[in-house]
Short mmCIF file of C-alpha atoms in Angstrom, two decimals:
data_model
loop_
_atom_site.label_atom_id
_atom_site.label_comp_id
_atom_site.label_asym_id
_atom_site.label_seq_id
_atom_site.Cartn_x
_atom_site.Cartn_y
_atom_site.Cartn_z
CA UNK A 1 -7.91 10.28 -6.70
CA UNK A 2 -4.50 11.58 -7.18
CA UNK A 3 -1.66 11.12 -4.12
CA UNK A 4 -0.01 13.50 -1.93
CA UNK A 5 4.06 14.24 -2.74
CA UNK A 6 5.08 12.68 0.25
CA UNK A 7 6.18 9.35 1.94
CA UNK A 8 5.19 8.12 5.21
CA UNK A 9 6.60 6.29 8.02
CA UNK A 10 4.17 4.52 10.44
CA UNK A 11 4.90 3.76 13.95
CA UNK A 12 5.25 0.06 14.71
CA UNK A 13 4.81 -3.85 13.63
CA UNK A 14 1.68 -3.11 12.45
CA UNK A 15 -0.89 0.21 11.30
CA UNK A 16 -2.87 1.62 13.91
CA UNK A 17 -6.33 2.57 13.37
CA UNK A 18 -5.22 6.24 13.29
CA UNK A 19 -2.92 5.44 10.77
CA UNK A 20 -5.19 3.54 8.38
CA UNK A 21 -7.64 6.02 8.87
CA UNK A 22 -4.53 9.03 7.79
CA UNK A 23 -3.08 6.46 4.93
CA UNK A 24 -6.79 6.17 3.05
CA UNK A 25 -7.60 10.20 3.52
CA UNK A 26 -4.47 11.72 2.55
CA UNK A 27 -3.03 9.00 0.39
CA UNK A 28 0.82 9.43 0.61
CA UNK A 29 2.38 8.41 -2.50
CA UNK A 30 4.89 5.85 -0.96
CA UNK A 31 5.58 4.23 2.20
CA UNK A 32 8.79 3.74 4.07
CA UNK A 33 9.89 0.96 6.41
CA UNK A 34 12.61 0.67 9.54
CA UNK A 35 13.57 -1.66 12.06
CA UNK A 36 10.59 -0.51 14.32
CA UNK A 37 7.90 -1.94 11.58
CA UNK A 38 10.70 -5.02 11.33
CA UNK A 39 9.85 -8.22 13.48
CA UNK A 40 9.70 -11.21 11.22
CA UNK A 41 9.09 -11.65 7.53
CA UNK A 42 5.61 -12.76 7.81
CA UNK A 43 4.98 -9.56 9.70
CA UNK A 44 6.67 -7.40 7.26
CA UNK A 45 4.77 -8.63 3.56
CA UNK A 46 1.63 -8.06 5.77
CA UNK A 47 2.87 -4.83 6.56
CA UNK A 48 3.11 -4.15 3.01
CA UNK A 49 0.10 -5.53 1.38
CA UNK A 50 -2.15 -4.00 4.46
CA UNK A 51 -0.60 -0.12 3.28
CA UNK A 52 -1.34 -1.03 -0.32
CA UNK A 53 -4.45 -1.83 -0.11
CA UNK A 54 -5.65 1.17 2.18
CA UNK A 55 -4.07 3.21 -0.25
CA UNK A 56 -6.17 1.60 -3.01
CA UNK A 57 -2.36 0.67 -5.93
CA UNK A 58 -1.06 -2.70 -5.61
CA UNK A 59 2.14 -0.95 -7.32
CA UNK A 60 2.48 1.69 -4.52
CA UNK A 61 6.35 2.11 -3.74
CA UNK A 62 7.41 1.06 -0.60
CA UNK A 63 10.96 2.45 0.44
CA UNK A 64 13.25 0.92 2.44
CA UNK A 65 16.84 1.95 3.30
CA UNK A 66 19.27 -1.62 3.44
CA UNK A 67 22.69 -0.53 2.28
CA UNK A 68 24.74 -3.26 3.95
CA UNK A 69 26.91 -2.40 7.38
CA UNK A 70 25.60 -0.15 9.89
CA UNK A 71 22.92 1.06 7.69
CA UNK A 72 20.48 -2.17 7.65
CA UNK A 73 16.46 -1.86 9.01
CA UNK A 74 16.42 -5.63 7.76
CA UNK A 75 18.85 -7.78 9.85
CA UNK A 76 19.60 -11.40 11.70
CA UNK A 77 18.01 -13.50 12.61
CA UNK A 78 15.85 -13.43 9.80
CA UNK A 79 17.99 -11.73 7.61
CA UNK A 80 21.78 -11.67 6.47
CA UNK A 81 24.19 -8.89 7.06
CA UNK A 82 26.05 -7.28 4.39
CA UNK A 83 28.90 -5.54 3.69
CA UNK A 84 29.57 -1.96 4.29
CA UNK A 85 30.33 0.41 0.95
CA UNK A 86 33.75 0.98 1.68
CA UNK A 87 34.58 -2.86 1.38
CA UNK A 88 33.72 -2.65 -1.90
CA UNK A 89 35.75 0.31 -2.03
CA UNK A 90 38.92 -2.05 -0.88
CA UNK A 91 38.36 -4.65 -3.09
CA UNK A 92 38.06 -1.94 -6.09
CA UNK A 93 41.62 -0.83 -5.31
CA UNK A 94 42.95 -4.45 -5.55
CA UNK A 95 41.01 -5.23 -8.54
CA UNK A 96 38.28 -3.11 -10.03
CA UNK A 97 36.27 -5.71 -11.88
CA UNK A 98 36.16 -7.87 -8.46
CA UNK A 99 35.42 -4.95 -6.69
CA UNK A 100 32.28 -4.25 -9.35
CA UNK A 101 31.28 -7.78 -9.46
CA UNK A 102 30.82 -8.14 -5.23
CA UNK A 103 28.98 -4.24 -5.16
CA UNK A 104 26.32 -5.83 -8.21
CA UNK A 105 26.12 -9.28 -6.41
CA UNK A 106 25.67 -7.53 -2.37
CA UNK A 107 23.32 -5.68 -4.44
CA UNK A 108 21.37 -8.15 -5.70
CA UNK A 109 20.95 -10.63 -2.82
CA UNK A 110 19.73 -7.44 -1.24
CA UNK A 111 16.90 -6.86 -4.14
CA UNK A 112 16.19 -10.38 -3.33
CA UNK A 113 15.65 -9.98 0.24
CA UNK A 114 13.04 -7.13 -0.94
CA UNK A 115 11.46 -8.67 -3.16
CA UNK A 116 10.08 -11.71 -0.70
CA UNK A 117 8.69 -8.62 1.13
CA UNK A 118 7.16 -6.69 -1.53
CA UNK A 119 9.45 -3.94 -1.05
CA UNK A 120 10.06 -2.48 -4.51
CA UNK A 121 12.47 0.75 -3.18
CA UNK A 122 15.83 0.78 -2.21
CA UNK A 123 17.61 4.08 -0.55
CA UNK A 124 20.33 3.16 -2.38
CA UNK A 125 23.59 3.94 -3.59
CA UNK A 126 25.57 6.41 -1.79
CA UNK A 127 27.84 8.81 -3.93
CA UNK A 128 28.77 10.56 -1.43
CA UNK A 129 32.53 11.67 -1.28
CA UNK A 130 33.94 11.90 1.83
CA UNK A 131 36.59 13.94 3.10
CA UNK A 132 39.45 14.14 5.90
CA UNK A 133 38.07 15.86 9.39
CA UNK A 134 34.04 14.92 8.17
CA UNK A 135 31.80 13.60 10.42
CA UNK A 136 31.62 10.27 10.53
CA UNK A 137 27.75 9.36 9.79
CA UNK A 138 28.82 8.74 5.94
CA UNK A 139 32.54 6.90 7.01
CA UNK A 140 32.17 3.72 5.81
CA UNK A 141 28.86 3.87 3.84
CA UNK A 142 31.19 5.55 0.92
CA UNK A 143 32.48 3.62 -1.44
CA UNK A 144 36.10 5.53 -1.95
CA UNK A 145 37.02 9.14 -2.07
CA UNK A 146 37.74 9.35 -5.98
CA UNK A 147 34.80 10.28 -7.61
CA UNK A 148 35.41 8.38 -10.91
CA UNK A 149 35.69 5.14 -8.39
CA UNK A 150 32.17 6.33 -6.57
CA UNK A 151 30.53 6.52 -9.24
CA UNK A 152 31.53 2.82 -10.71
CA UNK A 153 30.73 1.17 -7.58
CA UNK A 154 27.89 3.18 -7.35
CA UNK A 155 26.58 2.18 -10.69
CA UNK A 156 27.31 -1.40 -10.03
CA UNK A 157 25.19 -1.20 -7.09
CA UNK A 158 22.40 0.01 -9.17
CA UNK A 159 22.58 -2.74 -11.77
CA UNK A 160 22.23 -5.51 -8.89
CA UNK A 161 19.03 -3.52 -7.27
CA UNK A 162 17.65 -2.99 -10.95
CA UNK A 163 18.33 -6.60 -12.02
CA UNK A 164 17.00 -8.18 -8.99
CA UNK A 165 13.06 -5.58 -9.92
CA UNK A 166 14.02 -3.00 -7.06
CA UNK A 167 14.43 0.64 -8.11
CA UNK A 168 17.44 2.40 -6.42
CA UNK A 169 17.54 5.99 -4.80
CA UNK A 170 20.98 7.91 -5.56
CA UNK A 171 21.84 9.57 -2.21
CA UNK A 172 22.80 12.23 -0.81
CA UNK A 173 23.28 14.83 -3.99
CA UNK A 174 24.68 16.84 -4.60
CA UNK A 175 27.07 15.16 -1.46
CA UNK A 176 26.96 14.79 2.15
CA UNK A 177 30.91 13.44 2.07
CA UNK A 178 32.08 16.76 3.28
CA UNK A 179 29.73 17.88 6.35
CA UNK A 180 31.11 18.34 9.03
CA UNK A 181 27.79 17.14 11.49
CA UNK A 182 25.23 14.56 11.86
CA UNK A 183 22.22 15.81 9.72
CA UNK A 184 20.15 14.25 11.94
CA UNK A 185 20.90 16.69 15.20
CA UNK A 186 22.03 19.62 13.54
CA UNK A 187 22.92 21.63 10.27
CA UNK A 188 26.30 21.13 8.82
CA UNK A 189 27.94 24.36 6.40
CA UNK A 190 30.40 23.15 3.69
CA UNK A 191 32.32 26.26 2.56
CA UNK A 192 34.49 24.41 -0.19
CA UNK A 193 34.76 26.71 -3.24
CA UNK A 194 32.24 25.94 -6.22
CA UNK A 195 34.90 24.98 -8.61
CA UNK A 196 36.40 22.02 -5.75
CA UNK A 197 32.53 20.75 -5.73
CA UNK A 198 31.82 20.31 -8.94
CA UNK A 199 35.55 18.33 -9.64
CA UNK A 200 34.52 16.16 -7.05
CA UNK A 201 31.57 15.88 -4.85
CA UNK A 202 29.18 16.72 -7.70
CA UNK A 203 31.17 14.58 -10.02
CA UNK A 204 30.59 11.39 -8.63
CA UNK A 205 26.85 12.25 -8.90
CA UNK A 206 26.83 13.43 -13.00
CA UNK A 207 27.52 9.73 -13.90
CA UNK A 208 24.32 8.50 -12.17
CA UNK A 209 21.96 11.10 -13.36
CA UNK A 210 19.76 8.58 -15.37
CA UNK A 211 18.83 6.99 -11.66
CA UNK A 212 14.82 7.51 -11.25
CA UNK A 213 14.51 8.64 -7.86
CA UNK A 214 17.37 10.87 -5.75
CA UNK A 215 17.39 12.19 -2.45
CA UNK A 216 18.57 15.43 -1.42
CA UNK A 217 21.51 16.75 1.38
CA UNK A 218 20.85 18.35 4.11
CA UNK A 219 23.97 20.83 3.85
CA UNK A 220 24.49 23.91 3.62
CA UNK A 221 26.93 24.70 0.27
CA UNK A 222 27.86 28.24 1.21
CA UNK A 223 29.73 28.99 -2.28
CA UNK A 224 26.41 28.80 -3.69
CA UNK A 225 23.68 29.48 -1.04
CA UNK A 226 24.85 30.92 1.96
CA UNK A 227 21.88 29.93 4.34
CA UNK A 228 19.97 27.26 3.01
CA UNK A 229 20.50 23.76 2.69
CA UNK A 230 20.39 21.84 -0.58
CA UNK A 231 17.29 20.30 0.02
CA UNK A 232 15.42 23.77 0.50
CA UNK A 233 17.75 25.86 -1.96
CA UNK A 234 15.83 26.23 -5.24
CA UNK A 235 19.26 27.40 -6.17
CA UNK A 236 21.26 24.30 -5.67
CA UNK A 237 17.97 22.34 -7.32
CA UNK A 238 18.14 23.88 -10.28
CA UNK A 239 21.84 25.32 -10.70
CA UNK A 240 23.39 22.39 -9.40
CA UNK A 241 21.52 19.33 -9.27
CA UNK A 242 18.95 19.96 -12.63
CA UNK A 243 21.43 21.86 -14.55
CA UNK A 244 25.26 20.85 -13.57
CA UNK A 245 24.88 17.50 -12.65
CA UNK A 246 21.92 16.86 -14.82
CA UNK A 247 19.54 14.54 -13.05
CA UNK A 248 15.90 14.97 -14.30
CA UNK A 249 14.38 12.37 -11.97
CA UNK A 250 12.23 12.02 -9.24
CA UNK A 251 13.70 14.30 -6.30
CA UNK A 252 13.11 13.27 -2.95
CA UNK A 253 13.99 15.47 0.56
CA UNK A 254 16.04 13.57 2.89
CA UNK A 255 13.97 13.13 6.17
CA UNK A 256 11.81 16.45 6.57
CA UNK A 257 11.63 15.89 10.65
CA UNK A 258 15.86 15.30 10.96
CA UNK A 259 17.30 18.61 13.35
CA UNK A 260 19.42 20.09 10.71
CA UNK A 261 16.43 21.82 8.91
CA UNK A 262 14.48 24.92 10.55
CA UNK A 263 11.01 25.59 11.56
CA UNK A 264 7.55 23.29 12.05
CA UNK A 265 7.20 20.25 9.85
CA UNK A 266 4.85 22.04 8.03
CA UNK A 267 7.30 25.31 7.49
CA UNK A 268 9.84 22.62 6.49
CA UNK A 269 7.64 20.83 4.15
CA UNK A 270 6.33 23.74 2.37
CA UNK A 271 10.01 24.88 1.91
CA UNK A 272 10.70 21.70 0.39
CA UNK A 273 8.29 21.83 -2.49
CA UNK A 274 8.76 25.24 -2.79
CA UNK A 275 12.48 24.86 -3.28
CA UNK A 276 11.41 22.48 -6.12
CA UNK A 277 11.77 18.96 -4.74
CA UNK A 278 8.95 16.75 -6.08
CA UNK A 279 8.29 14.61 -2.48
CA UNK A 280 8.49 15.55 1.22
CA UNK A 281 10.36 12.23 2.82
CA UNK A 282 8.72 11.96 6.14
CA UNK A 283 10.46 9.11 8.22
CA UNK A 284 9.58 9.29 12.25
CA UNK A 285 6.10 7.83 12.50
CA UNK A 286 4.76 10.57 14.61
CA UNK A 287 1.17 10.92 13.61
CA UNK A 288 0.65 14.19 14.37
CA UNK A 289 4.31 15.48 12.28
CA UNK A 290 2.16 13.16 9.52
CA UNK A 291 -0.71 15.48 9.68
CA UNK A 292 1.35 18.54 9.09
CA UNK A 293 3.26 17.02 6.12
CA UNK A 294 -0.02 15.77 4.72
CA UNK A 295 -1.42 18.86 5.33
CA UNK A 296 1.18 20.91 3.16
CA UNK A 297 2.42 18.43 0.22
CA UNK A 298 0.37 19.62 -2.70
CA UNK A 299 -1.23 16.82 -4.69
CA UNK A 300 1.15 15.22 -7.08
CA UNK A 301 0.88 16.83 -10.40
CA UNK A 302 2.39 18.35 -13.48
CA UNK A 303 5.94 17.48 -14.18
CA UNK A 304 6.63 16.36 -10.56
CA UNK A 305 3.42 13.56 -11.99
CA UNK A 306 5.67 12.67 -14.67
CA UNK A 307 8.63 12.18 -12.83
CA UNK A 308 7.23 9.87 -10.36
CA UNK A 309 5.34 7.92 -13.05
CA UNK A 310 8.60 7.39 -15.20
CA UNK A 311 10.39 6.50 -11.71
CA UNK A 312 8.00 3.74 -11.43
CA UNK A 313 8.11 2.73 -15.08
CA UNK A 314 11.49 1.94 -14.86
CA UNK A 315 11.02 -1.20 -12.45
CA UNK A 316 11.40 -4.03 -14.35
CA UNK A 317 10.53 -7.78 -13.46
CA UNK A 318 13.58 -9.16 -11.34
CA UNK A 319 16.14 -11.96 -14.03
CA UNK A 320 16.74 -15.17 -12.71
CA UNK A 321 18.63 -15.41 -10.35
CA UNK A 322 20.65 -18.38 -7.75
CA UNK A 323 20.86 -16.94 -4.24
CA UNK A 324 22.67 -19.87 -3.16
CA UNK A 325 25.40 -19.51 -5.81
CA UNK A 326 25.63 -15.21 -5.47
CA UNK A 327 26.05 -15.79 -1.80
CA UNK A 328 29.05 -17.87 -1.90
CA UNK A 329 30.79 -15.70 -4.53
CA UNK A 330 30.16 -12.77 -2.85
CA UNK A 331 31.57 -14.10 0.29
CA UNK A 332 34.39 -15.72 -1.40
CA UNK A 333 35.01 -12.07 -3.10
CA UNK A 334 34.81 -10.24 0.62
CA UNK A 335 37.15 -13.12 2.18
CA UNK A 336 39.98 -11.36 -0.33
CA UNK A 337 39.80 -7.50 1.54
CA UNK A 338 42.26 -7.65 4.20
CA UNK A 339 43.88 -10.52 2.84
CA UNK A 340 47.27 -10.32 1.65
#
């Protein structure tokens, strides 16, 4: 049996019967976690394994988004805090190569943390590029507002996910930096003209567009499509992030139930697809939003197939590695920001 394009959230610490009965009929191709499903870390691998198995692949993905700062579904007690992108951004502007080596080694520990959970996905790294008077939901998730900088930072980010056998999700293309509202209550317009975008917002995503996966911005870009948002414009798809920027990987919606997109779930999934995204990201946990996505997300096949199975090809098995040792550099690394 072939999966659905879309990923699934479930509601709590462990599946219902509802939801094991939903996970083995419609078979979602991944699964994604967030401090709700988060108690301990005995809890979470049997989280994991439990989803796997009703969906019938040991190698299902299972997404997670732990950038580090205010963005972290795994936390204390059980787990450590890191730092926020834009203190890698400060230590980049003191001294580049630190500033590389403490994004790859947060990154890293992080994979590590993942990997004792079975977690093999991380939404994660930001290229977003933000901008004076934006809202404040990117802020300090960015790493810098050069795009050349971005997309270093960025790229060391990946190496440390890659390196530690967790594939990384390049978010928010083609750029969230400039909206001007939380995507999550309502829909934010950008109105910057094309040429601006593409010398800087959709710079610091051409760089990165070998990543596997991506997931798409819910903004409007009205030099290029006056009313819908990136992740339903099968103009900015194709013109913009296929063609300009260049990224031939696995493309992913940002969260289909978040209040800047229009319509039912199912209106907004088929949209989606339709747009030419290959998976419907479906985060909430509400079983019957599920149903609607489930009901709408075509089976995954053809080239949108091929993407997903080259995504997953590209995990490899994590090098060795000494927590202990990363830890204590990276700390000794973040002690310099601020520091005179």
């Amino acid at each position: 049996m072939t999966n659905r394009a879309f990923i699934t959230g479930v509601s709590g610490f462990e599946l219902t019967d509802a939801e094991r009965e939903f996970i083995r009929a419609e078979r979602p191709w991944g699964f994604i976690l967030f401090k709700r499903n988060v108690e301990s870390l005995d809890q979470v691998s049997a989280l994991v394994r439990e989803y796997r198995l009703i969906v019938g692949q040991p190698d299902a993905p299972v997404l997670i988004d732990q950038e580090g700062g205010r963005v972290q579904r795994l936390g204390p007690p059980h787990w450590p805090v890191y730092p926020a992108g834009a203190v890698f951004g400060a230590l980049y502007d003191r001294d580049s190569q630190l500033g590389l080596t403490a994004a790859r080694l947060s990154a890293r520990l992080i994979a590590a943390d993942l990997a004792d959970l079975g977690i093999t996905v991380d939404c994660l790294p930001l290229a977003d590029v933000p901008v004076k008077g934006a809202d404040a939901v990117i802020g300090n998730r960015a790493y810098g507002t050069d795009p050349a900088k971005v997309a270093a930072i960025a790229r060391a980010v990946t190496e440390g996910l890659e390196q530690g056998g967790v594939l990384p999700v390049l978010k928010h293309i083609p750029g969230h930096g400039r909206a001007t509202a939380d995507t999550h209550f309502r829909l934010p317009t950008v109105d910057t003209p094309g040429p601006e975008l593409e010398g800087t917002d959709f710079a610091a995503f051409r760089p990165l567009a070998d990543l596997p996966m991506a997931m798409t911005a819910h903004v409007v870009f009205s030099a290029l499509d006056l009313a819908q948002p990136a992740t339903t414009s099968a103009t900015i798809i194709q013109q913009v992030i296929r063609d300009s920027i260049g990224f031939q990987g696995l493309l992913m919606s940002d969260d289909v139930s978040m209040n800047a997109l229009s319509g039912s779930i199912a209106e907004r999934t088929r949209a989606i697809i339709d747009a030419g995204c290959d998976m419907v990201l479906h985060c909430n946990g509400k079983l019957d939003e599920m149903r609607e996505v489930a009901r709408e997300a075509p089976e995954l096949t053809g080239e949108a197939l091929e993407r997903a199975e080259r995504a997953l090809a590209a995990r490899k098995p994590p090098l060795p590695f000494d927590r202990l040792a990363a830890r204590a550099e990276l700390d000794a690394l973040i002690g310099q920001v601020g520091t005179a």
